Coordinates of C-alpha atoms in Angstrom, one line a residue:
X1 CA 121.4 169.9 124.2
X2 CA 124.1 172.6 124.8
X3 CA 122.1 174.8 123.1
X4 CA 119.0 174.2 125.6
X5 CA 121.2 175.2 128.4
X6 CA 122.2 178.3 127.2
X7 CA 119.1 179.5 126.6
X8 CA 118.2 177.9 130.2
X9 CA 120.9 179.1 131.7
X10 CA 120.9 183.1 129.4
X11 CA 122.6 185.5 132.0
X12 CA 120.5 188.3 133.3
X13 CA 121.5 191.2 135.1
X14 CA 121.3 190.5 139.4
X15 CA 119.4 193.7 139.9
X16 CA 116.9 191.9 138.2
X17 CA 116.4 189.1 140.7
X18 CA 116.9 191.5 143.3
X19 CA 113.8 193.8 142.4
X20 CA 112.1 190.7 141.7
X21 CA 113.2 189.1 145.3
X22 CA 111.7 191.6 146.7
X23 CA 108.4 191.5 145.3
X24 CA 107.6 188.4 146.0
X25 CA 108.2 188.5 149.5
X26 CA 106.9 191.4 149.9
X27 CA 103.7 189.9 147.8
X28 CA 103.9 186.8 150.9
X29 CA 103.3 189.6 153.6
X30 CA 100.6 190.6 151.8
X31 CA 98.9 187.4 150.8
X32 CA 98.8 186.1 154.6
X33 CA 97.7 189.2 155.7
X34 CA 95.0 190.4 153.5
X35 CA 94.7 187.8 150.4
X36 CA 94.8 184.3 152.4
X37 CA 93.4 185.5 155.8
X38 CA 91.0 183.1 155.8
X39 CA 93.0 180.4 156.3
X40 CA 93.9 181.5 159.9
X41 CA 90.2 180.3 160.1
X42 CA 91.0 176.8 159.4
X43 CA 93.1 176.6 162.8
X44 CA 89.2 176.5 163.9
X45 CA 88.1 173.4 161.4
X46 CA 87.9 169.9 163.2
X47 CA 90.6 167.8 162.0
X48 CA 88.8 165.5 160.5
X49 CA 87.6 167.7 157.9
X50 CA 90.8 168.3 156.7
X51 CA 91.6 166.0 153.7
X52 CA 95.3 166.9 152.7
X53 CA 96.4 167.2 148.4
X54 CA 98.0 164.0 147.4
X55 CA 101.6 166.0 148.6
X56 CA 100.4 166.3 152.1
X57 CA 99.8 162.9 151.9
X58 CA 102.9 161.7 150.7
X59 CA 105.1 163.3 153.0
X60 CA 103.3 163.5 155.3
X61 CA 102.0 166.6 156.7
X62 CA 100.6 166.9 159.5
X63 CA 97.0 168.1 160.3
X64 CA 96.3 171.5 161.4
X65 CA 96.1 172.7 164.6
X66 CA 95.5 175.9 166.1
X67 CA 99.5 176.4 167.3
X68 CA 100.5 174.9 163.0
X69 CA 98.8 177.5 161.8
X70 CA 99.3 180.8 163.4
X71 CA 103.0 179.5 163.6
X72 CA 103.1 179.1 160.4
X73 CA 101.5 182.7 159.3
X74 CA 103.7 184.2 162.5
X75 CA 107.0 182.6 161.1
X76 CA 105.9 184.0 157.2
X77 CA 105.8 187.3 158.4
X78 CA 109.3 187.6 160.3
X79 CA 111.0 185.2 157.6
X80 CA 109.5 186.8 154.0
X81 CA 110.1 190.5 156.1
X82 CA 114.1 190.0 156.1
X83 CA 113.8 187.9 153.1
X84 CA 112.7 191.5 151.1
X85 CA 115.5 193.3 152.1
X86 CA 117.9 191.1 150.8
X87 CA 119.6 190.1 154.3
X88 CA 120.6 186.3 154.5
X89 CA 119.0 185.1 151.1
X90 CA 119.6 181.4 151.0
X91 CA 118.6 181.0 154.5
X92 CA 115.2 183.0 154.5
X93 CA 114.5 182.5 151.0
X94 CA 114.4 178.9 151.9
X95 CA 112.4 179.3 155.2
X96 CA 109.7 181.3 153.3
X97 CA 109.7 178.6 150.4
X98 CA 108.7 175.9 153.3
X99 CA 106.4 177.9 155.2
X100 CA 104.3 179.6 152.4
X101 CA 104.4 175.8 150.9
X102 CA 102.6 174.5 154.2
X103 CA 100.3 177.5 153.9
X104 CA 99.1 177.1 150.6
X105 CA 98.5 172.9 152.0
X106 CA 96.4 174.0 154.6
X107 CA 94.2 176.1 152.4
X108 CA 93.9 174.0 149.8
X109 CA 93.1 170.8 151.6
X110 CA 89.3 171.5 152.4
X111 CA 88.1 171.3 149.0
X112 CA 89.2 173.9 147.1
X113 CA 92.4 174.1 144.9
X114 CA 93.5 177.0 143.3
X115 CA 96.1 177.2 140.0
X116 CA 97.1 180.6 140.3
X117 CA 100.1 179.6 142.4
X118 CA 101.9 177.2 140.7
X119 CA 104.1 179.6 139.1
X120 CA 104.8 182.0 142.5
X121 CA 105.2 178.1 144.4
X122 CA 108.5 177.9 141.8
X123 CA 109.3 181.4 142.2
X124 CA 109.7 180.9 145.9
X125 CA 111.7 177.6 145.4
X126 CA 114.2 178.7 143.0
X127 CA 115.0 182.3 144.3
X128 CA 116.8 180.8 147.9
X129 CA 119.3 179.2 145.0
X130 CA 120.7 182.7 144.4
X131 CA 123.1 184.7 146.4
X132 CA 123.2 188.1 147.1
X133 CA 121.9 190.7 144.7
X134 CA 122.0 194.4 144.6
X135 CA 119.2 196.0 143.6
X136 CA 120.5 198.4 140.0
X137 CA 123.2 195.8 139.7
X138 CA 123.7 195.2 135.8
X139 CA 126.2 192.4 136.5
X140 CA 125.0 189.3 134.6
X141 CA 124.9 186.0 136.0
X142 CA 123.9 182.4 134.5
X143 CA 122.3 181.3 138.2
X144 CA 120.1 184.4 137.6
X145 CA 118.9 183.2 134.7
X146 CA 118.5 180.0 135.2
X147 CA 116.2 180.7 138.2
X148 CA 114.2 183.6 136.3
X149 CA 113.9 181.1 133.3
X150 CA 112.6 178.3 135.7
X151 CA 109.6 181.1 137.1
X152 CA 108.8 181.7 133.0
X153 CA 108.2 178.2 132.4
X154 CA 106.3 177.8 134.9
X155 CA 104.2 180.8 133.9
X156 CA 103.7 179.5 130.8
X157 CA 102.6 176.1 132.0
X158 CA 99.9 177.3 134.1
X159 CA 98.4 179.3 130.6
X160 CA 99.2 175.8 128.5
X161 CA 97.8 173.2 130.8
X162 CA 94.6 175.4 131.7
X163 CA 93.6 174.5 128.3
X164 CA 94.8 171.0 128.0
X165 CA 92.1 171.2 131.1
X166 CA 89.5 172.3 129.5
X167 CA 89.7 170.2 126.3
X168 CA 90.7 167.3 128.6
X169 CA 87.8 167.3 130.5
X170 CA 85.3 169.5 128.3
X171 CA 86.7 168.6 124.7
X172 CA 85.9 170.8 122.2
X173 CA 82.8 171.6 123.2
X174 CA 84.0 173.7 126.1
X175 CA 84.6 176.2 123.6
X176 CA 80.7 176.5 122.6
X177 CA 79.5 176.4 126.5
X178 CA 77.9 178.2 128.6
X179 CA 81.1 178.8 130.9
X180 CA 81.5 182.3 130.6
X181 CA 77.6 182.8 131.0
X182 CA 77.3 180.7 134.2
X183 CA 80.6 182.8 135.3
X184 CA 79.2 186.0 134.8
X185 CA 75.9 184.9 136.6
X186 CA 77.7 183.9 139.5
X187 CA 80.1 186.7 140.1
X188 CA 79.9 188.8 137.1
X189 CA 80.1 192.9 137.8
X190 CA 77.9 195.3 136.1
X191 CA 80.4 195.0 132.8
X192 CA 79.6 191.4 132.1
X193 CA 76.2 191.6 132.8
X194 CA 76.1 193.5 129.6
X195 CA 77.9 190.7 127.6
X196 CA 75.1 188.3 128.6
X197 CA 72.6 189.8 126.2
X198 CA 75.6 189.0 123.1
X199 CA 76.2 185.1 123.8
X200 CA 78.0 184.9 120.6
X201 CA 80.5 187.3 121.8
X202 CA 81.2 184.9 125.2
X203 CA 82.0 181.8 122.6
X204 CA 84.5 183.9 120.6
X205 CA 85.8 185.0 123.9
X206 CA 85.6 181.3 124.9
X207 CA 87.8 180.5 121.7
X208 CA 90.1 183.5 121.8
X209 CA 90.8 182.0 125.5
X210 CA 91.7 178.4 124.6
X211 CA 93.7 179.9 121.5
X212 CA 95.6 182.0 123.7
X213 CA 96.5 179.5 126.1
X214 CA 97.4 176.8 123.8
X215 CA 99.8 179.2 121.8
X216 CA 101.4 180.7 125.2
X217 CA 104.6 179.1 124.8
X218 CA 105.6 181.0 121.6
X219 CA 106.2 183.5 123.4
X220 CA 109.9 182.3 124.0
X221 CA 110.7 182.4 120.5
X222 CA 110.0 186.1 119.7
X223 CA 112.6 189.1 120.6
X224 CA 112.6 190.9 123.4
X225 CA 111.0 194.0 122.2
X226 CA 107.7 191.7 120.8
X227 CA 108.1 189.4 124.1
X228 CA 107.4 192.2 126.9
X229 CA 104.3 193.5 124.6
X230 CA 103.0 189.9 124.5
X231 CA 103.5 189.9 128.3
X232 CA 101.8 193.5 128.5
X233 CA 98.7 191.5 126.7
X234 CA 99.2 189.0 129.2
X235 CA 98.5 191.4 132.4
X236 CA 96.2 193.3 130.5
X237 CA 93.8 189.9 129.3
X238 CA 94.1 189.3 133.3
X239 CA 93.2 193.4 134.1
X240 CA 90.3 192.6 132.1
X241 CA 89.1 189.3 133.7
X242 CA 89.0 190.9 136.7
X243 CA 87.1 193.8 135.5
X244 CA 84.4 191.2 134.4
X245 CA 84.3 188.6 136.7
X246 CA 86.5 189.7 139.6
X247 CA 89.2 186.7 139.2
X248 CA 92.3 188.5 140.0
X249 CA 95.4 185.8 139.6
X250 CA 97.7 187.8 141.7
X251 CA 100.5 185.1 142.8
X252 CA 100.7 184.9 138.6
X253 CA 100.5 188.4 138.2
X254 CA 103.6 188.5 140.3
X255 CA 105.7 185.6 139.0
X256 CA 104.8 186.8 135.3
X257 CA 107.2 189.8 136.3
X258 CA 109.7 187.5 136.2
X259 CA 109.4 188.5 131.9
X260 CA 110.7 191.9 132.8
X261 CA 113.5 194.3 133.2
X262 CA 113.0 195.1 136.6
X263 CA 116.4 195.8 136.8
X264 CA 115.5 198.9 135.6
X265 CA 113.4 200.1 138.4
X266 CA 115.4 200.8 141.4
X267 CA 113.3 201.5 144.0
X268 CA 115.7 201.2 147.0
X269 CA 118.6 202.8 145.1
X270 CA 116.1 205.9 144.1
X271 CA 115.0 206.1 147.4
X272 CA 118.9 206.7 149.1
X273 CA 119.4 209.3 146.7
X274 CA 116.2 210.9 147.4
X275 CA 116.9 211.2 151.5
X276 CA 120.6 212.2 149.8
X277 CA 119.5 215.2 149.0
X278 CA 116.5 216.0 151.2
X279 CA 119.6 216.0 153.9
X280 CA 121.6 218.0 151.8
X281 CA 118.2 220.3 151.6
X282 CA 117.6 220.3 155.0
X283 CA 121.0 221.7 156.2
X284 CA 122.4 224.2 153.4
X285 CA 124.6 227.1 153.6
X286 CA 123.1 230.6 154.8
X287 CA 122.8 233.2 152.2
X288 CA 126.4 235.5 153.8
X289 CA 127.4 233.3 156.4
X290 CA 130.6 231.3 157.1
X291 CA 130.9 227.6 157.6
X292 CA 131.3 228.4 161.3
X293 CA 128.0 230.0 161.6
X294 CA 127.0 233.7 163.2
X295 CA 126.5 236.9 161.8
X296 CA 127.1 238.1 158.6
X297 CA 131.0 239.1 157.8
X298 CA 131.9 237.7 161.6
X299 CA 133.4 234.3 161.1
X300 CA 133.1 231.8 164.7
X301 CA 135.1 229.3 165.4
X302 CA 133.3 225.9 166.2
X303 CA 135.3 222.6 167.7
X304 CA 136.5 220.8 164.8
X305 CA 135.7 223.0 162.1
X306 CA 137.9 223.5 159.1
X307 CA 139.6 227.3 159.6
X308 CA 138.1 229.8 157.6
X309 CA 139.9 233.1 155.8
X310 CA 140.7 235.6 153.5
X311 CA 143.3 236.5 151.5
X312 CA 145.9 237.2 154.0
X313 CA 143.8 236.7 157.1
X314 CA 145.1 234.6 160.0
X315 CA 142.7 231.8 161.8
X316 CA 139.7 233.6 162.5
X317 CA 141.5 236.6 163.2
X318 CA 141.7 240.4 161.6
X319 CA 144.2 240.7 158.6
X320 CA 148.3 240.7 159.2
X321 CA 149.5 244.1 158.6
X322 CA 152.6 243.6 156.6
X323 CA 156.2 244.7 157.9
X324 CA 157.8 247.2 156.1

């Protein structure tokens, strides 16, 4: 047991958490603006159409109306906007966690369900659990990664239980299906298309895909090193799923950073320095003249400037001549 929770509880740098902070909320602004616009549409839906997840119900939530929703998406984008810079983290790293959870209920509650989100849902309710975090900080903390650790698992889950899906419901003879085919003929791009004349390739794909899943969870056991290029494969089998059949997974995209060193890119910290010196740029010396400014070799005073001279040179002033 003790040894479960320190590997639960393994400290990780707080710059980490901090870069990853960031990205999800900034990810939130940019799922209810562009991603999950259309469910600013269902504050249009009669609300008897509305037939809320076994959650809603449980609760209960209430149904949708046309002030819910565009509150809801008008208090995301004020609460996840502060929440990305780091300002009040408990506080609006809570408020996010409720208000994107009531989003994703009114989306999901008109027929559609999506699993993509499982893990960034987690993401959003662990990170209000940790305080503030500098972003470059190398300081490592145990809350940090616990909650990071928390957003893995939950990664991992969505991969492992997508396949205990499909064998579930499908058995084995999901693998020798028509899945990918009838995927590709639905919303396949011009790459697929070309797949459908090789069906035996789409069953191996079909098996590498239920192989892959299953055996997801390993990847806790290997070294870092070997973990962030099975990670790598992960993104890149979800590049390539796009590329085919234009799924994109994006909420898992963004909680699967959770795997990485982000403490390593310092975005906000490379960005100061950056201004640093364009404002040291902007303002330098010219070539001859004095601190005090005018022409070359004529030294002017200015109101609280640091006195300029030579060897043996008063205040702004001609040299002493010495006294015999």
């Amino acid at each position: 047991m003790a040894a479960v929770t320190r590997w639960l509880t393994a400290p990780v740098p707080l710059g980490r958490v901090a870069a990853f902070r960031t990205l999800v909320y900034v990810f939130v602004i940019a799922d209810v603006l562009f991603f999950t616009h259309w469910v600013r549409a269902h504050a249009a839906i009669p609300g008897e159409l509305y037939q809320p997840l076994l959650v809603g119900r449980l609760l209960p939530l209430p149904t949708p109306t046309a002030a819910l929703v565009y509150g809801v998406f008008a208090g995301l984008l004020v609460t996840a906007a502060v929440a990305a810079t780091g300002r009040w983290p408990r506080l609006t790293g809570a408020l996010v966690a409720v208000l994107y959870f009531q989003w994703m209920i009114i989306a999901m509650s008109y027929g559609k369900v999506d699993h993509d989100r499982f893990a960034f849902l987690i993401a959003l309710a662990v990170l209000p659990t940790i305080g503030r975090a500098r972003h470059g900080d190398r300081t490592r903390s145990e809350a940090t990664g616990w909650a990071l650790r928390v957003v893995q698992l939950a990664v991992i889950a969505t991969y492992f239980l997508a396949a205990w899906a499909k064998l579930r419901y499908g058995g084995l003879e999901w693998i020798t299906s028509a899945t990918l085919t009838w995927a590709i003929i639905r919303r396949g791009t011009f790459l697929a298309e070309l797949l459908l004349a090789l069906p035996w390739l789409l069953i191996l794909a079909q098996l590498g895909i239920v192989l892959f899943e299953l055996l997801s969870p390993l990847v806790f056991v290997l070294r870092e090193r070997w973990q962030l290029r099975v990670v790598g494969f992960f993104y890149s089998f979800h590049l390539v799923t796009f590329a085919m059949i234009t799924i994109s997974f994006l909420p898992h995209l963004v909680a699967m950073a959770s795997f990485l060193p982000l403490e390593r890119v310092r975005p906000v910290v490379r960005t100061r320095a950056w201004l640093r010196r364009r404002r040291g740029a902007a303002t330098p010396l010219g070539a001859g003249q004095h601190a005090g400014g005018g022409a070359a070799g004529h030294a002017v005073p200015v109101a609280g400037d640091q006195p300029v001279r030579r060897p043996g040179e008063a205040e702004h002033g001609p040299p002493r001549e010495e006294s015999a």
